[in-house]
Short mmCIF file of C-alpha atoms in Angstrom, two decimals:
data_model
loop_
_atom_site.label_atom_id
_atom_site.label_comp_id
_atom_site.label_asym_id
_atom_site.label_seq_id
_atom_site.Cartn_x
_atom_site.Cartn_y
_atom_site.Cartn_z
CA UNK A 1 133.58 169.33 44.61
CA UNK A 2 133.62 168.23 40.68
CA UNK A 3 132.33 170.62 38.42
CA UNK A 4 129.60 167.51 37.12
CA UNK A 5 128.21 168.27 41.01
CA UNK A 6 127.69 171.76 40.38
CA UNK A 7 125.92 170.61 36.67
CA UNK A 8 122.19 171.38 36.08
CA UNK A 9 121.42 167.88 35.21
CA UNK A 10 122.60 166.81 38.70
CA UNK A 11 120.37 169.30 40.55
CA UNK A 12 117.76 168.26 38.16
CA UNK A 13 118.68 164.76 39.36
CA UNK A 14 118.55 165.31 42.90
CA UNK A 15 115.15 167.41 42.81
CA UNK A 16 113.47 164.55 41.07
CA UNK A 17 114.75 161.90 43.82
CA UNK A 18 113.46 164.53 46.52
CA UNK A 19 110.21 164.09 44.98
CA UNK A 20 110.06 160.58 44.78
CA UNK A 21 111.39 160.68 48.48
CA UNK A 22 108.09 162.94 49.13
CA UNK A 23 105.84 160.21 46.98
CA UNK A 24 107.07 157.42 49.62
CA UNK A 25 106.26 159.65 52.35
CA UNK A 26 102.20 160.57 51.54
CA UNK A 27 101.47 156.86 50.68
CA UNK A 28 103.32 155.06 52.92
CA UNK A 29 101.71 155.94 56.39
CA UNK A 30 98.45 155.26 53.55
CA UNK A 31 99.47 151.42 55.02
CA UNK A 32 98.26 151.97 58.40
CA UNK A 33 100.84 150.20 59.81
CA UNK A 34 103.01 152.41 62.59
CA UNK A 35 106.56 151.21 61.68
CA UNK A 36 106.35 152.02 58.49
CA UNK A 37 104.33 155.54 58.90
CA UNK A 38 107.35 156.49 60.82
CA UNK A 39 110.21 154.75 58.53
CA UNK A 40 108.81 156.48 55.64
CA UNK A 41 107.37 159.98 56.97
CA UNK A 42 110.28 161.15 59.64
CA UNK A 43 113.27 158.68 57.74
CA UNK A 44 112.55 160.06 54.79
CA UNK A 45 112.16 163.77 56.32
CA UNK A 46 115.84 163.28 57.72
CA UNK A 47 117.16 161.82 54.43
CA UNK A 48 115.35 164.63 52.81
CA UNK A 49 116.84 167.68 54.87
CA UNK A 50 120.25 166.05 54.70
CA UNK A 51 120.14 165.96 50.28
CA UNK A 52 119.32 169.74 50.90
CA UNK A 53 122.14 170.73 52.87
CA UNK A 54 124.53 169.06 51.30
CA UNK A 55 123.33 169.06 47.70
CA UNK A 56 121.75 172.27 47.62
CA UNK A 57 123.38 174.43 50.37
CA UNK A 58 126.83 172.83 49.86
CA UNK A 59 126.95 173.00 53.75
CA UNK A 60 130.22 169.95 53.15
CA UNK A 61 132.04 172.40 50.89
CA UNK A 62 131.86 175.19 53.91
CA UNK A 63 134.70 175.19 56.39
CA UNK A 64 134.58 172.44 59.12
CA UNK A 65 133.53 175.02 61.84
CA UNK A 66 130.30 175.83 59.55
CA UNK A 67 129.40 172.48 60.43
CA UNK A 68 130.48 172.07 64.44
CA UNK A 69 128.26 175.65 64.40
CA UNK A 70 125.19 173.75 63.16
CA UNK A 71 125.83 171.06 65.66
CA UNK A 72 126.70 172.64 68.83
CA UNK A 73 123.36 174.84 68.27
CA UNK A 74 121.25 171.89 67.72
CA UNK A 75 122.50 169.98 70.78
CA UNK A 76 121.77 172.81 73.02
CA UNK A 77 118.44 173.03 71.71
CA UNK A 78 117.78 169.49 72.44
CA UNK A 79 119.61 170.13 76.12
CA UNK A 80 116.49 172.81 76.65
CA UNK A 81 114.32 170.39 75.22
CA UNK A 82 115.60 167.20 77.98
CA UNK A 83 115.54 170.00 80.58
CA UNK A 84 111.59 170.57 80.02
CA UNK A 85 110.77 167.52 78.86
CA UNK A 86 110.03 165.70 82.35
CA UNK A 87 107.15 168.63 82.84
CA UNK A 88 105.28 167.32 80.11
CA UNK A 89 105.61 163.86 79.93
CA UNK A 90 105.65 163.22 84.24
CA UNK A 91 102.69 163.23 85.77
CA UNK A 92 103.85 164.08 89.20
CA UNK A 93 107.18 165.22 91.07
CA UNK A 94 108.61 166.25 94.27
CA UNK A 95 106.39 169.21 94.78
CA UNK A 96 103.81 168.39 92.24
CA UNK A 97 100.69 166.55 90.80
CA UNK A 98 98.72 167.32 87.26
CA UNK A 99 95.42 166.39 87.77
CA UNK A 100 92.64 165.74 84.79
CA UNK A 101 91.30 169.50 85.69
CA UNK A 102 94.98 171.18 85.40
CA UNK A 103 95.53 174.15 83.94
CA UNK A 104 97.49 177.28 84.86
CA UNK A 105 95.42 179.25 87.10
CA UNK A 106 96.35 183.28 87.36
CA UNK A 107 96.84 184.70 91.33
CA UNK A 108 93.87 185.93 92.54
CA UNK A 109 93.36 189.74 92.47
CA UNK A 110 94.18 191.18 96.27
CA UNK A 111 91.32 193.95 96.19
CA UNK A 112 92.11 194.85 100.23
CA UNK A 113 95.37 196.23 99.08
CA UNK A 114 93.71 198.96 97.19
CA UNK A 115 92.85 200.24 100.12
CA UNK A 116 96.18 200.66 102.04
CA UNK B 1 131.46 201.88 47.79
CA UNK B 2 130.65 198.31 48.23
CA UNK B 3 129.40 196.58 51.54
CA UNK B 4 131.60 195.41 54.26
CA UNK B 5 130.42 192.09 53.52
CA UNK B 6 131.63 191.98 49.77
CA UNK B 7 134.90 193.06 50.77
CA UNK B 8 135.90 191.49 54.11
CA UNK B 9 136.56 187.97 54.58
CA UNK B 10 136.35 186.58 58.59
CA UNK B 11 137.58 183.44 59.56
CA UNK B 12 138.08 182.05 56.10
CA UNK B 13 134.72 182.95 54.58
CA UNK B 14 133.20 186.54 53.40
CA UNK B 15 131.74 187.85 56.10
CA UNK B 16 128.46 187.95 54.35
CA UNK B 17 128.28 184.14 54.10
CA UNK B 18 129.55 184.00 57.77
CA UNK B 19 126.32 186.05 59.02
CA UNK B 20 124.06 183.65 56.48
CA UNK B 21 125.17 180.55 58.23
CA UNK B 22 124.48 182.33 61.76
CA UNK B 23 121.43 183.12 60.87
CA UNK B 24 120.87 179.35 59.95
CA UNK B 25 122.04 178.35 63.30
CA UNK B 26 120.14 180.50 65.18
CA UNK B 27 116.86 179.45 63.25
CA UNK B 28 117.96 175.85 64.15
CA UNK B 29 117.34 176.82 68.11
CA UNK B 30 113.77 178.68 67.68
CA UNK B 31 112.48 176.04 65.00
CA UNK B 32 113.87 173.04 66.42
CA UNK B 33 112.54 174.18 69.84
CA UNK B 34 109.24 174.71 68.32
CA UNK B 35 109.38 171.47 66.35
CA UNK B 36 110.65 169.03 69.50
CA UNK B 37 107.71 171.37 71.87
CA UNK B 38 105.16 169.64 68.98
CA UNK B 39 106.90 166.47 69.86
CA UNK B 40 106.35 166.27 72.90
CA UNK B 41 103.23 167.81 73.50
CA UNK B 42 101.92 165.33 70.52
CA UNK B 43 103.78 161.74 72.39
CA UNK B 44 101.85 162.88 75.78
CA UNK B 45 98.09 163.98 73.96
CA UNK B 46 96.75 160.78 71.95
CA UNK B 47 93.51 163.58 71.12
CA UNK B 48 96.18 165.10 68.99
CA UNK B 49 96.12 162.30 66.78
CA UNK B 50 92.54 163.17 66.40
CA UNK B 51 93.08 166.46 65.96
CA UNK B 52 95.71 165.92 63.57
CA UNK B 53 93.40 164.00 61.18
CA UNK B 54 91.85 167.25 59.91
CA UNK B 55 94.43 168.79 58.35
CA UNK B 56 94.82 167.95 54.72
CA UNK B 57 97.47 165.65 53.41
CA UNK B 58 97.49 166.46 49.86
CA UNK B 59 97.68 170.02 50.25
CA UNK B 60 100.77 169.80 52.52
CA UNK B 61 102.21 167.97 49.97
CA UNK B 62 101.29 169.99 47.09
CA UNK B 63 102.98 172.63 48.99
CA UNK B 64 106.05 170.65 50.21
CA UNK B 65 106.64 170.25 46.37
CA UNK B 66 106.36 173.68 45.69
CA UNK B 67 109.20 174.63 48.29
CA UNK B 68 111.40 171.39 47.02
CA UNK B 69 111.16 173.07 43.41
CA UNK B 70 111.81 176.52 44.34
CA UNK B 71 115.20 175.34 46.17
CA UNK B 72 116.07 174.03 42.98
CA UNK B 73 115.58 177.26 40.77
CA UNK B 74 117.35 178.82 43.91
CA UNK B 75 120.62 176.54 43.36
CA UNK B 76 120.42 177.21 39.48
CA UNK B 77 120.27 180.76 40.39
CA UNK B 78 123.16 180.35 42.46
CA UNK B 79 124.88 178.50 39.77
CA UNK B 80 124.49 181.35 37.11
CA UNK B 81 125.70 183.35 39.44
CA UNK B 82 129.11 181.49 40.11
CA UNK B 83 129.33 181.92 36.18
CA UNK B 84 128.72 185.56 36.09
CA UNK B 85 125.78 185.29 34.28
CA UNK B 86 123.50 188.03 36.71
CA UNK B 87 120.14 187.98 34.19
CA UNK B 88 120.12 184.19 34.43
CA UNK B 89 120.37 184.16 38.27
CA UNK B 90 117.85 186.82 38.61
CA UNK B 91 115.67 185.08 36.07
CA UNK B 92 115.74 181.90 38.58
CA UNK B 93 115.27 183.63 41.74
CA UNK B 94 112.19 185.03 40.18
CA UNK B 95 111.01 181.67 39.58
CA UNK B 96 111.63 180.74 43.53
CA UNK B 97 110.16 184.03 44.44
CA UNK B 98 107.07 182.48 41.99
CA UNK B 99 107.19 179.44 44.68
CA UNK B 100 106.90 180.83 47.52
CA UNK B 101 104.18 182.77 46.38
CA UNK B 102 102.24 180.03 45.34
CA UNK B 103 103.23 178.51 48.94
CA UNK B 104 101.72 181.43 50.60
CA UNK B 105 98.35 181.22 48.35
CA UNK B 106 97.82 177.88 48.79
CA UNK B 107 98.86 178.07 52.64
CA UNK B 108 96.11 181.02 52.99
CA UNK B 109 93.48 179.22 51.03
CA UNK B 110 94.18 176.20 53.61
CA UNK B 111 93.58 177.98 56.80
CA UNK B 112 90.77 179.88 55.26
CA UNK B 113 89.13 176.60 54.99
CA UNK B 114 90.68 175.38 58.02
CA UNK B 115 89.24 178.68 60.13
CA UNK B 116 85.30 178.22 57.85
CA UNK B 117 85.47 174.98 59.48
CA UNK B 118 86.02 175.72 63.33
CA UNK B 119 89.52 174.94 63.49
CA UNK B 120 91.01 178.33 64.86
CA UNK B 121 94.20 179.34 66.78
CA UNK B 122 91.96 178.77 70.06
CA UNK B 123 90.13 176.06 68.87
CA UNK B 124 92.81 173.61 71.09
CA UNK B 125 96.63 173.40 71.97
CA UNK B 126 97.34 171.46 68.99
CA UNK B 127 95.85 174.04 66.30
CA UNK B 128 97.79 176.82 68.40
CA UNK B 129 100.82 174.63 67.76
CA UNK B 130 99.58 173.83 63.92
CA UNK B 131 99.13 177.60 63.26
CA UNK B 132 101.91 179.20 65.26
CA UNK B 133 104.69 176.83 64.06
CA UNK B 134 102.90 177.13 60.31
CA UNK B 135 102.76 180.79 60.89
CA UNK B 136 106.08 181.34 61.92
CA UNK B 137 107.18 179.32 58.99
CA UNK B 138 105.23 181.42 56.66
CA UNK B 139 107.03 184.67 57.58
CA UNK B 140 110.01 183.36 56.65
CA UNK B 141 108.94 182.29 53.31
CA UNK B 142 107.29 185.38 52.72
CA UNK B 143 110.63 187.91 54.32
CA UNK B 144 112.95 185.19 52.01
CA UNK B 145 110.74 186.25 48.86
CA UNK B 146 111.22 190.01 49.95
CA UNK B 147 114.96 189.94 50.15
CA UNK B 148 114.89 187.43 47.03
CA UNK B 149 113.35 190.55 45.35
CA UNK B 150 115.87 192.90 46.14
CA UNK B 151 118.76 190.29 45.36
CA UNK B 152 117.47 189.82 42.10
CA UNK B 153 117.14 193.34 41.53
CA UNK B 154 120.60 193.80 41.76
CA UNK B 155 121.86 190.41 40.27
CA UNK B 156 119.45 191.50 36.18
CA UNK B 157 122.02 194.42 36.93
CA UNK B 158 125.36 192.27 37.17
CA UNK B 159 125.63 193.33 40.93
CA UNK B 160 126.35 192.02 43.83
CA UNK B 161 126.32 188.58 42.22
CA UNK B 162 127.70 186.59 45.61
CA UNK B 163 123.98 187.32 47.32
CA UNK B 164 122.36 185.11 45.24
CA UNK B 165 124.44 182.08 47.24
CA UNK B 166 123.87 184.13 50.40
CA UNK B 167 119.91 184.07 49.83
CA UNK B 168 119.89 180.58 48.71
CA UNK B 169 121.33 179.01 51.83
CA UNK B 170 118.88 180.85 53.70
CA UNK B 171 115.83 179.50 51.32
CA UNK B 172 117.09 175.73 51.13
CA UNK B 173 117.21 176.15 54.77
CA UNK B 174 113.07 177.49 55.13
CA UNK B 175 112.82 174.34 52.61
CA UNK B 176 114.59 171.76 55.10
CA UNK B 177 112.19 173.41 58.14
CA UNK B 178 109.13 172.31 55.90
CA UNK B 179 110.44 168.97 55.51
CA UNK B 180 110.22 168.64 59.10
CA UNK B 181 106.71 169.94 59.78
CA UNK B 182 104.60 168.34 56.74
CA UNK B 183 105.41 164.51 58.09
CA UNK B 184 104.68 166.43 62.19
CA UNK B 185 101.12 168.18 61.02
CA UNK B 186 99.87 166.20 57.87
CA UNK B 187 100.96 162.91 58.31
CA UNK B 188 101.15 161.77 61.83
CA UNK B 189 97.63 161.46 62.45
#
């Protein structure tokens, strides 16, 4: 990395095209249309955190296996997310239904068994 | 005698940097899960939407520019640093330490209004989302201005001087987690 990417007046520079970035974000969803409200709130969020790490945590100037590390952990994550995922967005499976009233219902207490 | 982590180098980094950047990727796993569990929960619950709508736009962004400012003093910082220049550093991670805790004002202000209002942890599964991922988020800002403290501490003294990169990664990253959650709880609504 050149020593002009390490300058002050490129951080400067890259702070004050974050900001913009965050400008676009507030007043475009301001449109009400739902393309754009996601185009410029969670595009710009992406382009966003990618300007940090690379700008401002130098994650490219790390080795290579900084970055595979970053990855691998993130894909897992979403593997735990795909796993759990069907639970919340399926209504019904094999062995069960959500109904409007579901909710998680604790076992009843077995009072005989205080007895024995 | 100076730390392990000054003097040891693993796998082609100082071992200190290596621990930062696990640190990052284990904060990927419990954030991201906590972010993609909003996702979901948010794509299956159009009240959410609803619920969404009272959180307050501007102050989220007030606040996102706060964090987006204090990564940069936290890169100068870490610049200074890289030139030996330890009061300079310090000097900057004061000013991020200023950020965050104007992020933590503002953030307490905003639930105080948010809790006057009705809106508490229990009020419904999306403001125990809002306030647990928020929370969470907060902790970190507010342990990151702690150690920030203690780094620059050290760094007014000349010391230590490769912390200041090692606390920076972990700040830009609390920074790139905020990204992420203003567009989730202020702007999807």
């Amino acid at each position: 990395m050149s020593e002009e990417a390490h300058g002050t007046s490129n951080y400067i520079k890259i702070w004050a095209i974050l900001v913009v970035l965050l400008v676009l974000s507030v007043l475009g969803p301001m449109l009400g249309i739902q393309a754009v409200t996601l185009i410029t709130a969670f595009g710009i969020a992406v382009v966003k955190a990618y300007m940090v790490a690379k700008k401002f945590m130098h994650i490219s100037e790390a080795p290579k296996f900084i970055t595979y590390l970053m990855v691998t952990c993130l894909v897992f994550m979403l593997l735990f997310v795909a796993g759990s995922a069907p639970d919340v967005f399926k209504s019904e499976g094999d062995n069960w239904k959500k109904t409007a009233s579901w909710q998680y219902m604790p076992p009843e207490a077995d009072h005989g068994a205080e007895n024995h | 005698m100076r730390p392990v982590a000054t003097t040891r180098s693993t796998a082609g980094l100082p071992t200190g940097l290596l621990a930062v950047w696990w640190v990052v990727a284990s904060e990927i796993v419990i954030f991201g899960g906590l972010l993609s569990s909003y996702i979901m929960y948010r794509l299956s619950h159009d009240a959410w939407a609803g619920q969404a709508a009272n959180t307050n736009t501007w102050i989220g962004a007030f606040n996102t520019l706060v964090l987006l400012t204090s990564s940069l003093f936290a890169v100068l910082g870490h610049q200074a640093a890289e030139k030996g220049d330890g009061k300079k550093a310090a000097r900057f991670l004061y000013y991020t330490i200023g950020g965050a805790a104007t992020f933590v004002t503002v953030k307490a202000l905003e639930w105080n209004m948010e809790i006057s209002h009705g809106f508490t942890i229990t009020a419904s599964t999306f403001w125990s989302f809002y306030y647990t991922a928020a929370g969470i988020h907060a902790l970190h800002v507010i342990a990151g201005a702690i150690i920030m403290a203690i780094v620059a501490r050290d760094a007014a003294k000349g010391l230590e001087l490769h912390r200041v990169e090692l606390i920076g990664i972990y700040w830009h990253f609390v920074d790139i987690v905020w990204i992420f959650l203003f567009p989730l709880l202020y702007i999807a609504k």
